[in-house]
Coordinates of C-alpha atoms in Angstrom, one line a residue:
Chain Q
X178 CA 2.3 -108.3 75.8
X179 CA 2.2 -106.3 79.6
X180 CA -1.0 -105.4 80.5
X181 CA -1.3 -103.7 83.8
X182 CA -3.8 -102.6 85.7
X183 CA -4.2 -99.7 88.4
X184 CA -6.1 -97.7 91.1
X185 CA -7.5 -95.6 91.8
X186 CA -8.5 -94.4 88.2
X187 CA -9.1 -91.2 90.5
X188 CA -9.0 -89.4 93.4
X189 CA -9.8 -86.1 95.2
X190 CA -8.3 -86.0 98.0
X191 CA -8.2 -83.1 101.1
X192 CA -4.0 -81.7 101.4
X193 CA -1.9 -83.4 103.8
X194 CA -3.1 -87.0 103.2
X195 CA -1.7 -89.8 101.5
X196 CA -3.7 -91.7 98.5
X197 CA -1.6 -95.2 98.0
X198 CA -1.4 -96.2 94.0
X199 CA -1.1 -99.9 92.8
X200 CA 0.0 -101.2 90.5
X201 CA -0.4 -104.2 89.4
X202 CA 1.3 -106.4 86.3
X203 CA -0.3 -109.8 84.2
X204 CA 3.6 -111.2 84.1
X205 CA 6.3 -111.0 86.3
X206 CA 8.3 -107.4 85.3
X207 CA 12.3 -107.0 86.7
X208 CA 11.7 -103.3 86.7
X209 CA 8.6 -100.9 87.3
X210 CA 8.5 -97.7 86.6
X211 CA 7.0 -94.5 88.2
X212 CA 5.8 -91.3 86.2
X213 CA 4.1 -88.2 87.1
X214 CA 2.7 -86.1 84.4
X215 CA 2.0 -82.5 85.6
X216 CA -1.6 -80.5 84.2
X217 CA -0.3 -79.9 80.4
X218 CA 2.9 -81.5 80.6
X219 CA 4.7 -84.9 79.7
X220 CA 5.5 -87.3 81.6
X221 CA 8.7 -87.2 84.4
X222 CA 10.1 -90.0 86.0
X223 CA 9.2 -90.2 89.3
X224 CA 11.3 -93.3 90.7
X225 CA 12.1 -96.7 89.5
X226 CA 11.2 -99.7 91.9
X227 CA 13.6 -103.2 91.7
X228 CA 12.0 -106.4 93.3
X229 CA 14.4 -106.6 96.4
X230 CA 15.7 -103.1 96.6
X231 CA 15.1 -99.5 97.6
X232 CA 14.1 -97.5 94.7
X233 CA 16.1 -95.3 93.1
X234 CA 14.5 -91.5 92.6
X235 CA 15.1 -89.2 90.1
X236 CA 16.4 -85.4 91.4
X237 CA 13.7 -83.9 93.0
X238 CA 12.0 -86.6 94.4
X239 CA 12.1 -88.0 97.8
X240 CA 11.3 -91.3 99.4
X241 CA 9.9 -89.5 102.5
X242 CA 7.5 -88.1 100.1
X243 CA 7.2 -90.4 97.2
X244 CA 7.5 -93.7 99.1
X245 CA 7.8 -96.8 97.2
X246 CA 6.9 -100.9 98.1
X247 CA 8.3 -104.0 96.1
X248 CA 7.1 -106.7 97.1
X249 CA 7.1 -109.1 94.2
X250 CA 7.5 -108.7 90.8
X251 CA 4.3 -108.2 89.7
X252 CA 2.7 -105.6 91.3
X253 CA 3.6 -102.2 93.2
X254 CA 2.8 -99.6 95.2
X255 CA 3.6 -95.1 95.5
X256 CA 2.1 -93.0 97.5
X257 CA 1.8 -89.8 97.8
X258 CA 2.4 -88.0 101.6
X259 CA 1.6 -85.3 103.4
X260 CA -0.5 -83.7 99.5
X261 CA -0.7 -79.9 98.6
X262 CA -2.2 -78.9 95.0
X263 CA 1.5 -79.4 93.5
X264 CA 0.4 -82.7 93.7
X265 CA -2.8 -82.5 91.4
X266 CA -1.2 -84.5 88.6
X267 CA -1.2 -88.5 87.3
X268 CA 0.6 -91.3 87.7
X269 CA 1.2 -93.5 86.1
X270 CA 2.9 -96.7 86.4
X271 CA 4.8 -98.5 83.3
X272 CA 6.9 -101.3 82.4
X273 CA 9.4 -102.4 79.6
X274 CA 7.5 -105.4 77.3
X275 CA 6.6 -105.6 75.0
X276 CA 3.7 -103.5 73.2
X277 CA 0.9 -105.4 71.5
X278 CA 1.2 -103.3 68.4
X279 CA 2.9 -106.2 66.6
X280 CA 5.4 -107.0 68.8
X281 CA 7.0 -103.5 68.4
X282 CA 9.5 -103.8 72.6
X283 CA 8.7 -100.6 74.2
X284 CA 6.9 -98.9 77.2
X285 CA 4.0 -99.8 78.4
X286 CA 1.9 -97.6 80.8
X287 CA -1.3 -98.3 83.2
X288 CA -4.1 -96.2 82.5
X289 CA -2.6 -93.8 85.6
X290 CA -4.5 -92.5 87.6
X291 CA -5.5 -88.6 88.0
X292 CA -5.5 -87.0 91.6
X293 CA -6.5 -83.3 92.1
X294 CA -5.4 -82.3 95.6
X295 CA -7.5 -80.2 97.1
Chain X
X157 CA 20.5 -82.6 81.4
X158 CA 19.6 -85.3 78.0
X159 CA 17.0 -83.4 76.5
X160 CA 14.1 -84.2 74.2
X161 CA 12.9 -81.1 72.3
X162 CA 9.5 -81.0 70.5
X163 CA 7.7 -78.9 68.6
X164 CA 4.7 -78.3 71.0
X165 CA 2.1 -77.6 68.0
X166 CA -0.7 -77.1 67.6
X167 CA -0.5 -78.9 64.2
X168 CA -3.6 -78.6 62.0
X169 CA -3.5 -80.1 58.6
X170 CA -6.5 -81.9 56.4
X171 CA -8.1 -84.4 56.6
X172 CA -6.1 -87.1 54.6
X173 CA -2.9 -84.8 54.0
X174 CA 0.6 -86.1 55.9
X175 CA 1.3 -84.5 59.1
X176 CA 5.1 -84.6 60.0
X177 CA 5.4 -84.3 63.6
X178 CA 9.7 -83.8 64.5
X179 CA 11.8 -84.2 67.1
X180 CA 15.6 -83.8 68.4
X181 CA 17.6 -85.8 71.4
X182 CA 20.7 -84.1 73.0
X183 CA 22.3 -87.8 74.2
X184 CA 24.3 -88.9 71.6
X185 CA 24.4 -92.3 73.4
X186 CA 21.3 -92.9 72.1
X187 CA 20.7 -96.0 70.9
X188 CA 16.4 -96.0 70.8
X189 CA 13.2 -94.6 69.7
X190 CA 9.6 -94.7 70.7
X191 CA 6.4 -92.0 69.8
X192 CA 3.4 -92.6 72.1
X193 CA 0.1 -90.9 71.1
X194 CA -2.3 -89.9 73.6
X195 CA -5.8 -89.0 73.6
X196 CA -7.0 -86.2 76.4
X197 CA -7.4 -88.3 79.8
X198 CA -5.3 -91.1 78.7
X199 CA -2.6 -92.9 78.9
X200 CA 0.7 -92.5 76.4
X201 CA 0.2 -95.5 74.3
X202 CA 3.9 -97.4 72.4
X203 CA 2.9 -96.0 68.1
X204 CA 6.0 -97.3 66.9
X205 CA 10.3 -98.2 68.1
X206 CA 12.8 -97.1 65.6
X207 CA 16.2 -98.6 66.6
X208 CA 18.1 -97.6 62.9
X209 CA 19.1 -94.6 61.3
X210 CA 16.7 -95.3 58.2
X211 CA 13.2 -95.1 57.4
X212 CA 11.0 -97.4 59.1
X213 CA 7.2 -98.1 58.4
X214 CA 3.8 -99.2 59.9
X215 CA 0.3 -99.1 57.9
X216 CA -0.3 -95.2 58.1
X217 CA 2.7 -94.2 60.1
X218 CA 6.7 -93.8 59.3
X219 CA 8.6 -93.5 62.0
X220 CA 12.3 -91.4 60.2
X221 CA 15.9 -91.3 62.3
X222 CA 18.6 -90.1 61.5
X223 CA 21.4 -90.8 64.3
X224 CA 24.4 -87.9 63.1
X225 CA 21.8 -85.7 62.8
X226 CA 19.8 -86.5 67.2
X227 CA 16.6 -85.6 65.0
X228 CA 13.7 -88.2 64.8
X229 CA 10.5 -87.8 63.3
X230 CA 6.8 -89.6 62.4
X231 CA 4.6 -88.3 59.9
X232 CA 1.0 -89.7 59.6
X233 CA -0.1 -90.2 56.0
X234 CA -3.5 -89.9 54.9
X235 CA -3.9 -88.0 58.6
X236 CA -7.6 -88.8 60.4
X237 CA -9.5 -86.7 62.9
X238 CA -9.3 -90.5 64.6
X239 CA -5.4 -89.0 64.6
X240 CA -6.3 -85.9 66.7
X241 CA -3.6 -86.6 69.7
X242 CA -1.2 -85.8 71.4
X243 CA 2.4 -86.9 70.3
X244 CA 5.8 -87.6 72.3
X245 CA 8.6 -88.9 71.5
X246 CA 10.4 -90.4 73.8
X247 CA 14.3 -91.5 74.1
X248 CA 16.0 -92.9 76.3
X249 CA 19.2 -92.2 78.2
X250 CA 21.5 -93.5 80.2
X251 CA 20.0 -95.1 83.9
X252 CA 17.3 -93.0 82.5
X253 CA 14.5 -95.2 80.8
X254 CA 12.5 -93.2 78.2
X255 CA 13.3 -89.1 79.1
X256 CA 9.8 -87.1 77.2
X257 CA 9.6 -84.3 74.7
X258 CA 6.1 -81.5 75.8
X259 CA 4.9 -83.7 72.6
X260 CA 3.8 -82.1 69.3
X261 CA -1.0 -82.2 69.6
X262 CA -2.1 -82.5 66.5
X263 CA -5.9 -81.4 65.3
X264 CA -6.6 -83.7 62.2
X265 CA -9.6 -81.1 60.5
X266 CA -12.6 -82.5 58.2

């Protein structure tokens, strides 16, 4: 199973600033995924990060707003740029790995970053 | 746009009862299906995956899949107050690793 460390766990930021979220996996993975969960909503995929290539963004998300780095097979960062209150969400990284639960294969999530923009 | 639909709830069941959570999906090509549990303020936790038509049991949890009807469900037997959470159905679709439903909020009443 994969252990994912994500930080910061929460932050309160001023509008117009940027925040970089880090995600560290305890084993090498080909792809890492970044999700957003707005208050009271489900998860929406922002982008897929592959090592050695540019991230692939989903419709509605652009690199200028959410730049992603993937310097190696165990680490990725997501930056939320020029923040506004609408960016207040939980941001989660995810990898596809065997889950701790009886060896079920699936997608495992980091603990999340709760971002509040004021 | 590929979609995953769930009743938002809340679904309230008494302790010890069976909770039944339902999910429909639009992509007929989907081959794998996942149920996640998310406690308030926590990240989603995988509780069950299912790939073949029929039932898959794991302890008090049973996932049921009917690809012809594009329907997947999760049964929780002997529901406990600790099962109170939001249950998310998720389905890979095309190049998207997981498309999530909006989740069903379950409340188990002691």
